[in-house]
């Protein structure tokens, strides 16, 4: 059986270390801390040596009017022990709630995709957001609009450009044990624009364990020569809430 890639155990270790440190602090200060971990994997051996691993971790820490978040999303695929795909996307954020309906979001993200034609892409933005449909028991909808910078590293040149970022998220409690989430974002710059979409539905198996099905899409208007503009990913994972 193929070995688990090193990046995923390391990512999990970093996530658990972060959770442990923040959990101890949260207990002392009576703050709110929540953690979600997703994992899905397929390994084959014998006539076909394939390996597909999907990992995602998310930590949210709420303290008074502040909400801090960190997430890491990774995927790795190999065929006959030859790397076919590897992507890691990390996001850190800090949100200050002005009141029940509006907030300020600062966000930094970095993507390392071995087969995108870029050595890496990073962006930072500050946005204003509003919570909509707050009076609905089973629906939560918000949007953000802001500006920032994006830095793209390519083998031939590096580019830096200003961006306008628009994003929205819809959360719908379909039933007592099923949740649908739709996120959309657009980061528009002079050189290139990036759009992302994720649709997911998760169903509880036990109190802290769910099965999750998700579809992701990423579209970039300008990409290095020989690369496709649109990437898609469909996955089924187990989601553990700590």
XYZ file of N, CA and C in Angstrom:
726
model
N 0.852 -1.208 0.000
C 0.000 0.000 0.000
C 0.877 1.245 0.000
N 0.545 2.276 -0.784
C 1.348 3.491 -0.822
C 1.378 4.157 0.535
N 2.463 4.829 0.807
C 2.580 5.504 2.089
C 1.796 6.807 2.087
N 1.289 7.165 3.276
C 0.605 8.439 3.441
C 1.593 9.563 3.207
N 1.252 10.571 2.373
C 2.172 11.672 2.126
C 2.478 12.421 3.408
N 3.714 12.908 3.536
C 4.143 13.539 4.775
C 3.366 14.797 5.098
N 2.930 15.503 4.076
C 2.315 16.808 4.304
C 1.037 16.708 5.123
N 0.292 15.605 5.005
C -0.980 15.502 5.700
C -0.814 15.201 7.189
N 0.065 14.262 7.597
C 0.313 14.129 9.029
C 0.861 15.401 9.653
N 1.740 16.117 8.931
C 2.274 17.362 9.458
C 1.177 18.402 9.618
N 0.288 18.469 8.640
C -0.825 19.420 8.729
C -1.719 19.076 9.908
N -2.000 17.780 10.086
C -2.839 17.353 11.205
C -2.168 17.677 12.534
N -0.837 17.470 12.612
C -0.107 17.764 13.833
C -0.182 19.245 14.166
N 0.004 20.094 13.165
C -0.090 21.542 13.382
C -1.481 21.936 13.850
N -2.494 21.309 13.250
C -3.869 21.626 13.607
C -4.151 21.234 15.047
N -3.750 20.023 15.453
C -3.996 19.568 16.814
C -3.210 20.402 17.824
N -1.987 20.804 17.463
C -1.202 21.648 18.355
C -1.891 22.981 18.567
N -2.423 23.540 17.479
C -3.152 24.803 17.567
C -4.386 24.659 18.431
N -5.108 23.546 18.224
C -6.319 23.301 19.011
C -5.987 23.169 20.482
N -4.914 22.408 20.792
C -4.551 22.189 22.181
C -4.182 23.472 22.887
N -3.384 24.301 22.228
C -2.958 25.552 22.838
C -4.126 26.492 23.054
N -4.985 26.616 22.036
C -6.111 27.519 22.158
C -7.159 26.972 23.113
N -7.309 25.648 23.174
C -8.299 25.046 24.059
C -7.976 25.346 25.512
N -6.682 25.249 25.878
C -6.286 25.537 27.248
C -6.591 26.987 27.596
N -6.302 27.894 26.660
C -6.578 29.308 26.895
C -8.071 29.569 26.974
N -8.827 28.880 26.102
C -10.272 29.080 26.074
C -10.912 28.637 27.372
N -10.405 27.543 27.970
C -10.965 27.067 29.218
C -10.746 28.079 30.322
N -9.562 28.746 30.318
C -9.265 29.727 31.342
C -10.132 30.969 31.196
N -10.385 31.381 29.968
C -11.100 32.635 29.741
C -12.564 32.431 29.389
N -13.021 31.176 29.378
C -14.408 30.851 29.087
C -14.814 31.320 27.691
N -13.907 31.204 26.731
C -14.206 31.553 25.353
C -14.749 30.335 24.622
N -15.185 30.561 23.382
C -15.752 29.482 22.570
C -14.730 29.020 21.542
N -14.488 27.706 21.495
C -13.546 27.127 20.547
C -14.189 25.921 19.886
N -14.148 25.875 18.559
C -14.699 24.729 17.832
C -13.704 24.286 16.767
N -13.675 22.977 16.534
C -12.738 22.396 15.578
C -13.442 21.349 14.736
N -13.143 21.355 13.436
C -13.658 20.331 12.522
C -12.497 19.738 11.736
N -12.510 18.428 11.586
C -11.481 17.726 10.825
C -12.157 16.800 9.826
N -11.753 16.900 8.563
C -12.281 16.028 7.503
C -11.163 15.150 6.963
N -11.526 13.921 6.612
C -10.539 13.024 6.028
C -11.222 12.037 5.100
N -10.651 11.888 3.929
C -11.108 10.884 2.976
C -9.907 10.330 2.239
N -9.887 9.033 1.976
C -8.720 8.429 1.328
C -9.117 7.175 0.573
N -8.421 6.949 -0.553
C -8.563 5.715 -1.329
C -7.161 5.234 -1.678
N -6.850 3.990 -1.307
C -5.563 3.380 -1.643
C -5.814 2.069 -2.377
N -5.088 1.835 -3.443
C -5.166 0.557 -4.145
C -3.756 0.021 -4.334
N -3.630 -1.305 -4.322
C -2.331 -1.934 -4.529
C -2.521 -3.185 -5.371
N -1.420 -3.767 -5.803
C -1.505 -4.933 -6.674
C -1.203 -4.520 -8.097
N -2.154 -4.794 -9.008
C -1.958 -4.414 -10.405
C -1.977 -2.905 -10.606
N -2.673 -2.198 -9.711
C -2.753 -0.742 -9.801
C -2.330 -0.131 -8.479
N -1.362 0.767 -8.532
C -0.888 1.452 -7.329
C -1.383 2.895 -7.378
N -2.526 3.131 -6.739
C -3.112 4.470 -6.717
C -3.266 4.939 -5.277
N -3.219 6.239 -5.116
C -3.353 6.836 -3.792
C -4.060 8.180 -3.931
N -5.153 8.362 -3.188
C -5.889 9.626 -3.186
C -6.221 9.978 -1.746
N -5.771 11.143 -1.309
C -5.978 11.568 0.069
C -6.561 12.974 0.073
N -7.606 13.163 0.872
C -8.245 14.462 1.031
C -8.262 14.804 2.522
N -7.764 15.986 2.865
C -7.705 16.398 4.268
C -8.145 17.850 4.396
N -8.914 18.129 5.450
C -9.298 19.509 5.734
C -9.463 19.681 7.237
N -8.950 20.779 7.746
C -9.107 21.102 9.158
C -9.527 22.547 9.318
N -10.348 22.805 10.322
C -10.868 24.151 10.532
C -10.983 24.424 12.032
N -10.421 25.538 12.477
C -10.488 25.948 13.879
C -11.111 27.339 13.950
N -12.105 27.506 14.818
C -12.748 28.807 15.029
C -12.714 29.119 16.526
N -12.200 30.275 16.852
C -12.087 30.703 18.245
C -12.810 32.042 18.393
N -13.805 32.090 19.260
C -14.602 33.298 19.478
C -14.277 33.862 20.856
N -13.910 35.119 20.879
C -13.601 35.799 22.130
C -14.206 37.193 22.100
N -15.241 37.386 22.911
C -15.972 38.650 22.946
C -16.478 38.992 21.539
N -16.115 40.177 21.019
C -16.593 40.585 19.691
C -15.707 40.063 18.568
N -14.638 39.360 18.915
C -13.692 38.865 17.917
C -13.926 37.394 17.605
N -13.694 37.039 16.340
C -13.745 35.639 15.910
C -12.524 35.365 15.029
N -11.717 34.399 15.454
C -10.497 34.046 14.730
C -10.675 32.680 14.070
N -10.197 32.551 12.852
C -10.340 31.288 12.137
C -9.066 30.886 11.422
N -8.856 29.580 11.334
C -7.736 29.037 10.569
C -8.201 27.748 9.910
N -7.915 27.604 8.621
C -8.296 26.377 7.917
C -7.173 25.947 6.984
N -7.078 24.645 6.791
C -6.128 24.068 5.843
C -6.857 22.995 5.057
N -6.729 23.062 3.740
C -7.450 22.159 2.841
C -6.435 21.559 1.876
N -6.299 20.241 1.902
C -5.287 19.603 1.075
C -5.809 18.414 0.295
N -5.194 18.182 -0.847
C -5.534 17.031 -1.689
C -4.266 16.528 -2.358
N -4.121 15.188 -2.413
C -2.961 14.590 -3.064
C -3.395 13.340 -3.806
N -2.897 13.172 -5.017
C -3.234 12.003 -5.821
C -1.988 11.507 -6.536
N -1.809 10.197 -6.560
C -0.693 9.609 -7.298
C -1.162 8.342 -7.997
N -0.550 8.055 -9.124
C -0.856 6.856 -9.909
C 0.449 6.143 -10.232
N 0.492 4.857 -9.886
C 1.706 4.060 -10.090
C 2.920 4.748 -9.454
N 2.691 5.307 -8.240
C 3.743 5.976 -7.463
C 4.289 7.235 -8.138
N 3.543 7.785 -9.097
C 3.909 9.044 -9.747
C 2.898 10.109 -9.334
N 3.376 11.218 -8.798
C 2.494 12.278 -8.326
C 1.659 12.833 -9.468
N 0.320 12.846 -9.288
C -0.584 13.341 -10.320
C -1.224 14.670 -9.936
N -1.372 14.930 -8.636
C -1.969 16.184 -8.177
C -1.593 16.400 -6.720
N -1.336 17.645 -6.370
C -1.090 18.002 -4.971
C -1.407 19.475 -4.775
N -2.301 19.743 -3.846
C -2.732 21.119 -3.586
C -2.947 21.309 -2.094
N -2.478 22.433 -1.563
C -2.715 22.810 -0.173
C -3.158 24.270 -0.155
N -4.291 24.529 0.476
C -4.866 25.874 0.528
C -5.109 26.225 1.994
N -4.442 27.254 2.485
C -4.581 27.664 3.880
C -5.168 29.070 3.949
N -6.005 29.283 4.964
C -6.667 30.575 5.155
C -6.647 30.926 6.638
N -6.257 32.146 6.950
C -6.354 32.675 8.301
C -7.216 33.925 8.280
N -8.033 34.109 9.313
C -8.948 35.257 9.312
C -9.179 35.768 10.730
N -9.533 37.044 10.805
C -9.934 37.674 12.058
C -11.150 38.541 11.759
N -12.217 38.314 12.497
C -13.472 39.034 12.276
C -13.836 39.819 13.528
N -14.165 41.099 13.344
C -14.644 41.921 14.455
C -16.110 42.250 14.208
N -16.974 41.821 15.119
C -18.412 42.039 14.979
C -18.778 43.430 15.482
N -19.187 44.292 14.562
C -19.597 45.644 14.923
C -20.902 45.625 15.700
N -21.820 44.776 15.264
C -23.095 44.535 15.941
C -23.613 43.181 15.461
N -24.879 42.879 15.714
C -25.421 41.579 15.333
C -25.528 41.407 13.823
N -25.561 42.513 13.085
C -25.800 42.432 11.646
C -24.572 42.696 10.780
N -23.549 43.348 11.283
C -22.420 43.725 10.433
C -21.089 43.432 11.118
N -20.051 43.280 10.285
C -18.736 42.907 10.810
C -17.642 43.356 9.846
N -16.407 43.377 10.356
C -15.211 43.650 9.564
C -14.373 42.371 9.530
N -13.964 41.963 8.325
C -13.202 40.730 8.147
C -11.835 41.029 7.540
N -10.779 40.594 8.201
C -9.436 40.616 7.614
C -9.047 39.171 7.334
N -8.462 38.938 6.167
C -8.256 37.567 5.690
C -6.952 37.468 4.918
N -6.205 36.384 5.168
C -4.990 36.100 4.417
C -5.029 34.642 3.976
N -4.629 34.380 2.736
C -4.715 33.023 2.189
C -3.492 32.730 1.333
N -3.146 31.447 1.267
C -2.034 31.007 0.418
C -2.383 29.664 -0.198
N -2.137 29.532 -1.494
C -2.388 28.278 -2.199
C -1.104 27.780 -2.843
N -0.812 26.505 -2.603
C 0.336 25.837 -3.216
C -0.207 24.669 -4.029
N -0.269 24.851 -5.333
C -0.788 23.828 -6.243
C 0.330 23.441 -7.203
N 0.823 22.207 -7.065
C 1.986 21.770 -7.834
C 1.747 21.767 -9.346
N 0.479 21.676 -9.763
C 0.196 21.523 -11.186
C -0.589 22.708 -11.760
N -0.549 23.850 -11.073
C -1.271 25.027 -11.548
C -0.430 25.905 -12.461
N 0.880 25.664 -12.482
C 1.773 26.536 -13.229
C 2.356 27.644 -12.376
N 1.866 27.783 -11.131
C 2.390 28.771 -10.192
C 3.176 28.066 -9.091
N 4.217 28.730 -8.595
C 4.915 28.231 -7.416
C 4.088 28.487 -6.163
N 3.220 29.484 -6.219
C 2.338 29.798 -5.103
C 1.577 31.075 -5.377
N 0.404 31.211 -4.759
C -0.395 32.431 -4.856
C -0.898 32.791 -3.464
N -0.712 34.050 -3.085
C -1.136 34.530 -1.772
C -1.970 35.786 -1.946
N -2.913 35.999 -1.025
C -3.706 37.226 -1.069
C -4.075 37.664 0.341
N -4.255 38.966 0.484
C -4.683 39.566 1.747
C -5.773 40.573 1.440
N -6.824 40.599 2.269
C -7.916 41.540 2.034
C -8.580 41.926 3.350
N -9.196 43.098 3.333
C -10.023 43.580 4.441
C -11.392 43.896 3.863
N -12.440 43.354 4.493
C -13.784 43.469 3.925
C -14.797 43.886 4.982
N -15.887 44.470 4.501
C -17.059 44.754 5.329
C -18.120 43.721 4.992
N -18.791 43.199 6.013
C -19.796 42.176 5.774
C -21.070 42.404 6.560
N -22.132 41.777 6.089
C -23.427 41.834 6.764
C -24.037 40.444 6.852
N -24.725 40.196 7.975
C -25.490 38.964 8.149
C -26.925 39.211 7.706
N -27.412 38.361 6.807
C -28.765 38.483 6.294
C -29.602 37.296 6.767
N -30.910 37.436 6.692
C -31.837 36.369 7.094
C -31.592 35.917 8.527
N -31.171 36.852 9.387
C -30.835 36.490 10.757
C -32.043 36.037 11.561
N -33.232 36.444 11.135
C -34.441 36.084 11.868
C -34.976 34.711 11.485
N -34.349 34.052 10.517
C -34.779 32.720 10.112
C -34.053 31.669 10.940
N -34.800 30.715 11.475
C -34.204 29.716 12.361
C -33.283 28.756 11.619
N -33.629 28.406 10.385
C -32.868 27.376 9.674
C -31.986 27.926 8.557
N -31.915 29.258 8.411
C -31.118 29.862 7.344
C -30.179 30.927 7.895
N -28.987 30.971 7.355
C -28.017 32.012 7.691
C -27.294 32.394 6.403
N -27.297 33.675 6.080
C -26.706 34.136 4.830
C -25.914 35.400 5.101
N -24.679 35.462 4.622
C -23.884 36.667 4.780
C -23.125 36.978 3.498
N -22.682 38.207 3.394
C -21.850 38.603 2.257
C -20.751 39.523 2.760
N -19.659 39.603 2.013
C -18.564 40.525 2.317
C -18.097 41.190 1.031
N -17.632 42.418 1.151
C -17.051 43.150 0.031
C -15.858 43.939 0.558
N -14.734 43.826 -0.143
C -13.542 44.506 0.336
C -12.457 44.590 -0.721
N -11.275 44.967 -0.282
C -10.142 45.149 -1.195
C -8.873 44.621 -0.545
N -7.888 44.330 -1.394
C -6.630 43.814 -0.870
C -5.590 43.673 -1.960
N -4.637 42.764 -1.739
C -3.538 42.531 -2.669
C -3.388 41.036 -2.922
N -2.921 40.701 -4.138
C -2.604 39.314 -4.464
C -1.180 39.250 -5.021
N -0.443 38.243 -4.564
C 0.937 38.027 -4.999
C 1.024 36.647 -5.633
N 1.425 36.586 -6.898
C 1.515 35.318 -7.634
C 2.967 35.054 -8.014
N 3.440 33.856 -7.674
C 4.804 33.445 -7.996
C 4.766 32.411 -9.115
N 5.376 32.735 -10.236
C 5.466 31.824 -11.375
C 6.937 31.567 -11.688
N 7.241 30.475 -12.403
C 8.646 30.181 -12.723
C 9.338 31.293 -13.501
N 8.588 32.017 -14.323
C 9.200 33.050 -15.168
C 9.148 34.444 -14.558
N 8.084 34.763 -13.797
C 7.955 36.092 -13.224
C 7.011 36.072 -12.032
N 7.143 37.092 -11.189
C 6.248 37.286 -10.056
C 5.408 38.530 -10.304
N 4.132 38.472 -9.919
C 3.242 39.617 -10.118
C 2.559 39.979 -8.809
N 2.328 41.269 -8.637
C 1.611 41.787 -7.475
C 0.551 42.747 -7.979
N -0.678 42.588 -7.508
C -1.766 43.431 -7.999
C -2.821 43.640 -6.924
N -3.522 44.759 -7.028
C -4.642 45.021 -6.154
C -5.864 44.219 -6.587
N -6.693 43.840 -5.626
C -7.890 43.054 -5.930
C -9.103 43.620 -5.200
N -10.255 43.398 -5.793
C -11.544 43.612 -5.144
C -12.108 42.228 -4.834
N -12.499 42.001 -3.579
C -12.979 40.673 -3.189
C -14.450 40.733 -2.786
N -15.259 39.887 -3.429
C -16.671 39.719 -3.101
C -16.888 38.269 -2.694
N -17.633 38.045 -1.623
C -17.873 36.677 -1.168
C -19.230 36.585 -0.490
N -19.806 35.396 -0.531
C -21.076 35.147 0.143
C -21.119 33.705 0.621
N -21.863 33.472 1.692
C -22.021 32.122 2.243
C -23.463 31.932 2.695
N -24.041 30.807 2.305
C -25.391 30.428 2.712
C -25.320 29.119 3.478
N -25.913 29.093 4.669
C -25.992 27.881 5.480
C -27.463 27.570 5.729
N -27.877 26.356 5.353
C -29.281 25.957 5.451
C -29.365 24.647 6.222
N -29.996 24.698 7.384
C -30.255 23.489 8.155
C -31.456 22.780 7.541
N -31.170 21.851 6.646
C -32.228 21.155 5.919
C -33.115 20.375 6.875
N -32.508 19.753 7.878
C -33.240 19.016 8.910
C -32.412 19.061 10.182
N -32.848 18.319 11.189
C -32.119 18.316 12.452
C -30.718 17.721 12.320
N -30.521 16.862 11.324
C -29.207 16.214 11.186
C -28.588 16.395 9.800
N -29.032 17.399 9.049
C -28.478 17.652 7.711
C -28.264 19.152 7.512
N -27.094 19.508 6.971
C -26.731 20.906 6.756
C -26.188 21.093 5.346
N -26.725 22.096 4.638
C -26.249 22.454 3.300
C -25.501 23.781 3.392
N -24.324 23.856 2.764
C -23.515 25.074 2.770
C -23.094 25.406 1.342
N -23.303 26.648 0.942
C -22.866 27.131 -0.367
C -22.009 28.374 -0.167
N -20.785 28.355 -0.692
C -19.915 29.524 -0.631
C -19.500 29.924 -2.040
N -19.421 31.230 -2.267
C -18.981 31.789 -3.542
C -18.050 32.957 -3.257
N -16.998 33.101 -4.044
C -16.108 34.248 -3.892
C -15.493 34.607 -5.236
N -15.227 35.891 -5.409
C -14.553 36.404 -6.601
C -13.497 37.396 -6.145
N -12.274 37.198 -6.609
C -11.174 38.119 -6.349
C -10.728 38.671 -7.696
N -11.097 39.908 -7.955
C -10.882 40.498 -9.272
C -9.707 41.470 -9.250
N -8.730 41.219 -10.136
C -7.580 42.100 -10.271
C -7.381 42.515 -11.716
N -6.438 43.409 -11.951
C -6.180 43.895 -13.302
C -5.582 42.806 -14.184
N -4.687 41.991 -13.625
C -4.026 40.946 -14.399
C -4.861 39.677 -14.511
N -5.572 39.329 -13.430
C -6.313 38.070 -13.409
C -7.396 38.118 -12.338
N -8.445 37.348 -12.544
C -9.524 37.209 -11.562
C -9.694 35.734 -11.222
N -9.999 35.466 -9.946
C -10.174 34.096 -9.471
C -11.552 33.961 -8.837
N -12.309 32.974 -9.289
C -13.612 32.672 -8.711
C -13.592 31.292 -8.084
N -14.190 31.170 -6.922
C -14.256 29.887 -6.223
C -15.691 29.603 -5.802
N -16.062 28.327 -5.870
C -17.389 27.889 -5.441
C -17.261 26.557 -4.717
N -17.988 26.416 -3.625
C -18.055 25.128 -2.924
C -19.490 24.877 -2.479
N -20.026 23.735 -2.895
C -21.354 23.286 -2.473
C -21.168 22.007 -1.676
N -21.756 21.950 -0.491
C -21.587 20.757 0.337
C -22.850 20.474 1.136
N -23.046 19.210 1.420
C -24.120 18.790 2.307
C -23.562 17.729 3.238
N -23.854 17.875 4.508
C -23.353 16.926 5.498
C -24.506 16.384 6.329
N -24.416 15.105 6.636
C -25.457 14.422 7.395
C -24.827 13.750 8.607
N -25.424 13.945 9.768
C -24.876 13.402 11.006
C -25.017 11.890 11.057
N -23.918 11.226 11.397
C -23.926 9.795 11.658
C -24.056 9.556 13.153
N -23.270 10.314 13.913
C -23.354 10.331 15.369
C -23.331 11.790 15.811
N -23.276 12.011 17.093
C -23.352 13.371 17.611
C -22.237 14.259 17.074
N -21.007 13.732 17.010
C -19.858 14.527 16.576
C -19.244 14.044 15.272
N -19.937 13.169 14.561
C -19.395 12.601 13.330
C -20.418 12.700 12.208
N -19.975 13.206 11.051
C -20.870 13.381 9.908
C -20.229 12.841 8.638
N -21.078 12.512 7.676
C -20.637 12.205 6.323
C -20.864 13.456 5.481
N -19.855 13.846 4.695
C -19.942 15.087 3.931
C -19.639 14.839 2.466
N -20.492 15.380 1.598
C -20.274 15.356 0.150
C -20.113 16.790 -0.325
N -19.062 17.056 -1.074
C -18.815 18.432 -1.519
C -18.318 18.475 -2.952
N -18.637 19.575 -3.622
C -18.165 19.855 -4.977
C -17.520 21.237 -4.967
N -16.273 21.309 -5.420
C -15.544 22.573 -5.469
C -15.168 22.903 -6.902
N -15.164 24.192 -7.195
C -14.714 24.662 -8.502
C -13.882 25.926 -8.315
N -12.824 26.037 -9.123
C -11.995 27.241 -9.143
C -11.767 27.639 -10.592
N -11.991 28.917 -10.887
C -11.772 29.426 -12.244
C -10.883 30.652 -12.171
N -9.818 30.660 -12.979
C -8.912 31.800 -13.066
C -8.859 32.267 -14.509
N -9.064 33.559 -14.706
C -9.209 34.080 -16.069
C -7.909 34.035 -16.863
N -6.769 34.223 -16.191
C -5.474 34.176 -16.871
C -4.577 33.182 -16.143
N -4.065 32.196 -16.880
C -3.218 31.158 -16.287
C -1.957 30.982 -17.135
N -0.912 30.367 -16.581
C 0.302 30.111 -17.366
C 0.007 29.245 -18.588
N 0.830 29.365 -19.598
C 0.656 28.642 -20.852
C 0.608 27.133 -20.602
N -0.373 26.487 -21.223
C -0.506 25.041 -21.101
C -1.339 24.584 -19.928
N -1.881 25.517 -19.122
C -2.693 25.164 -17.964
C -4.155 25.485 -18.229
N -5.047 24.705 -17.625
C -6.475 24.938 -17.789
C -6.952 26.002 -16.799
N -7.990 26.721 -17.204
C -8.487 27.816 -16.380
C -9.411 27.348 -15.257
N -10.018 26.177 -15.408
C -10.995 25.703 -14.429
C -10.569 24.372 -13.826
N -10.596 24.300 -12.497
C -10.344 23.065 -11.758
C -11.602 22.706 -10.977
N -11.910 21.425 -10.900
C -13.066 20.966 -10.130
C -12.667 19.780 -9.270
N -13.385 19.607 -8.179
C -13.087 18.527 -7.231
C -14.381 18.080 -6.563
N -14.647 16.788 -6.573
C -15.787 16.198 -5.865
C -15.236 15.214 -4.846
N -15.745 15.253 -3.622
C -15.197 14.396 -2.571
C -16.283 13.957 -1.597
N -16.048 12.805 -0.995
C -16.861 12.297 0.108
C -15.913 12.074 1.276
N -16.193 12.709 2.402
C -15.297 12.639 3.551
C -16.078 12.388 4.832
N -15.356 11.958 5.853
C -15.886 11.908 7.210
C -15.475 13.184 7.920
N -16.408 13.810 8.627
C -16.163 15.069 9.318
C -16.328 14.849 10.815
N -15.274 15.154 11.560
C -15.280 14.997 13.017
C -15.263 16.367 13.669
N -16.197 16.605 14.579
C -16.269 17.867 15.316
C -15.742 17.652 16.731
N -14.787 18.503 17.118
C -14.175 18.391 18.443
C -14.589 19.564 19.317
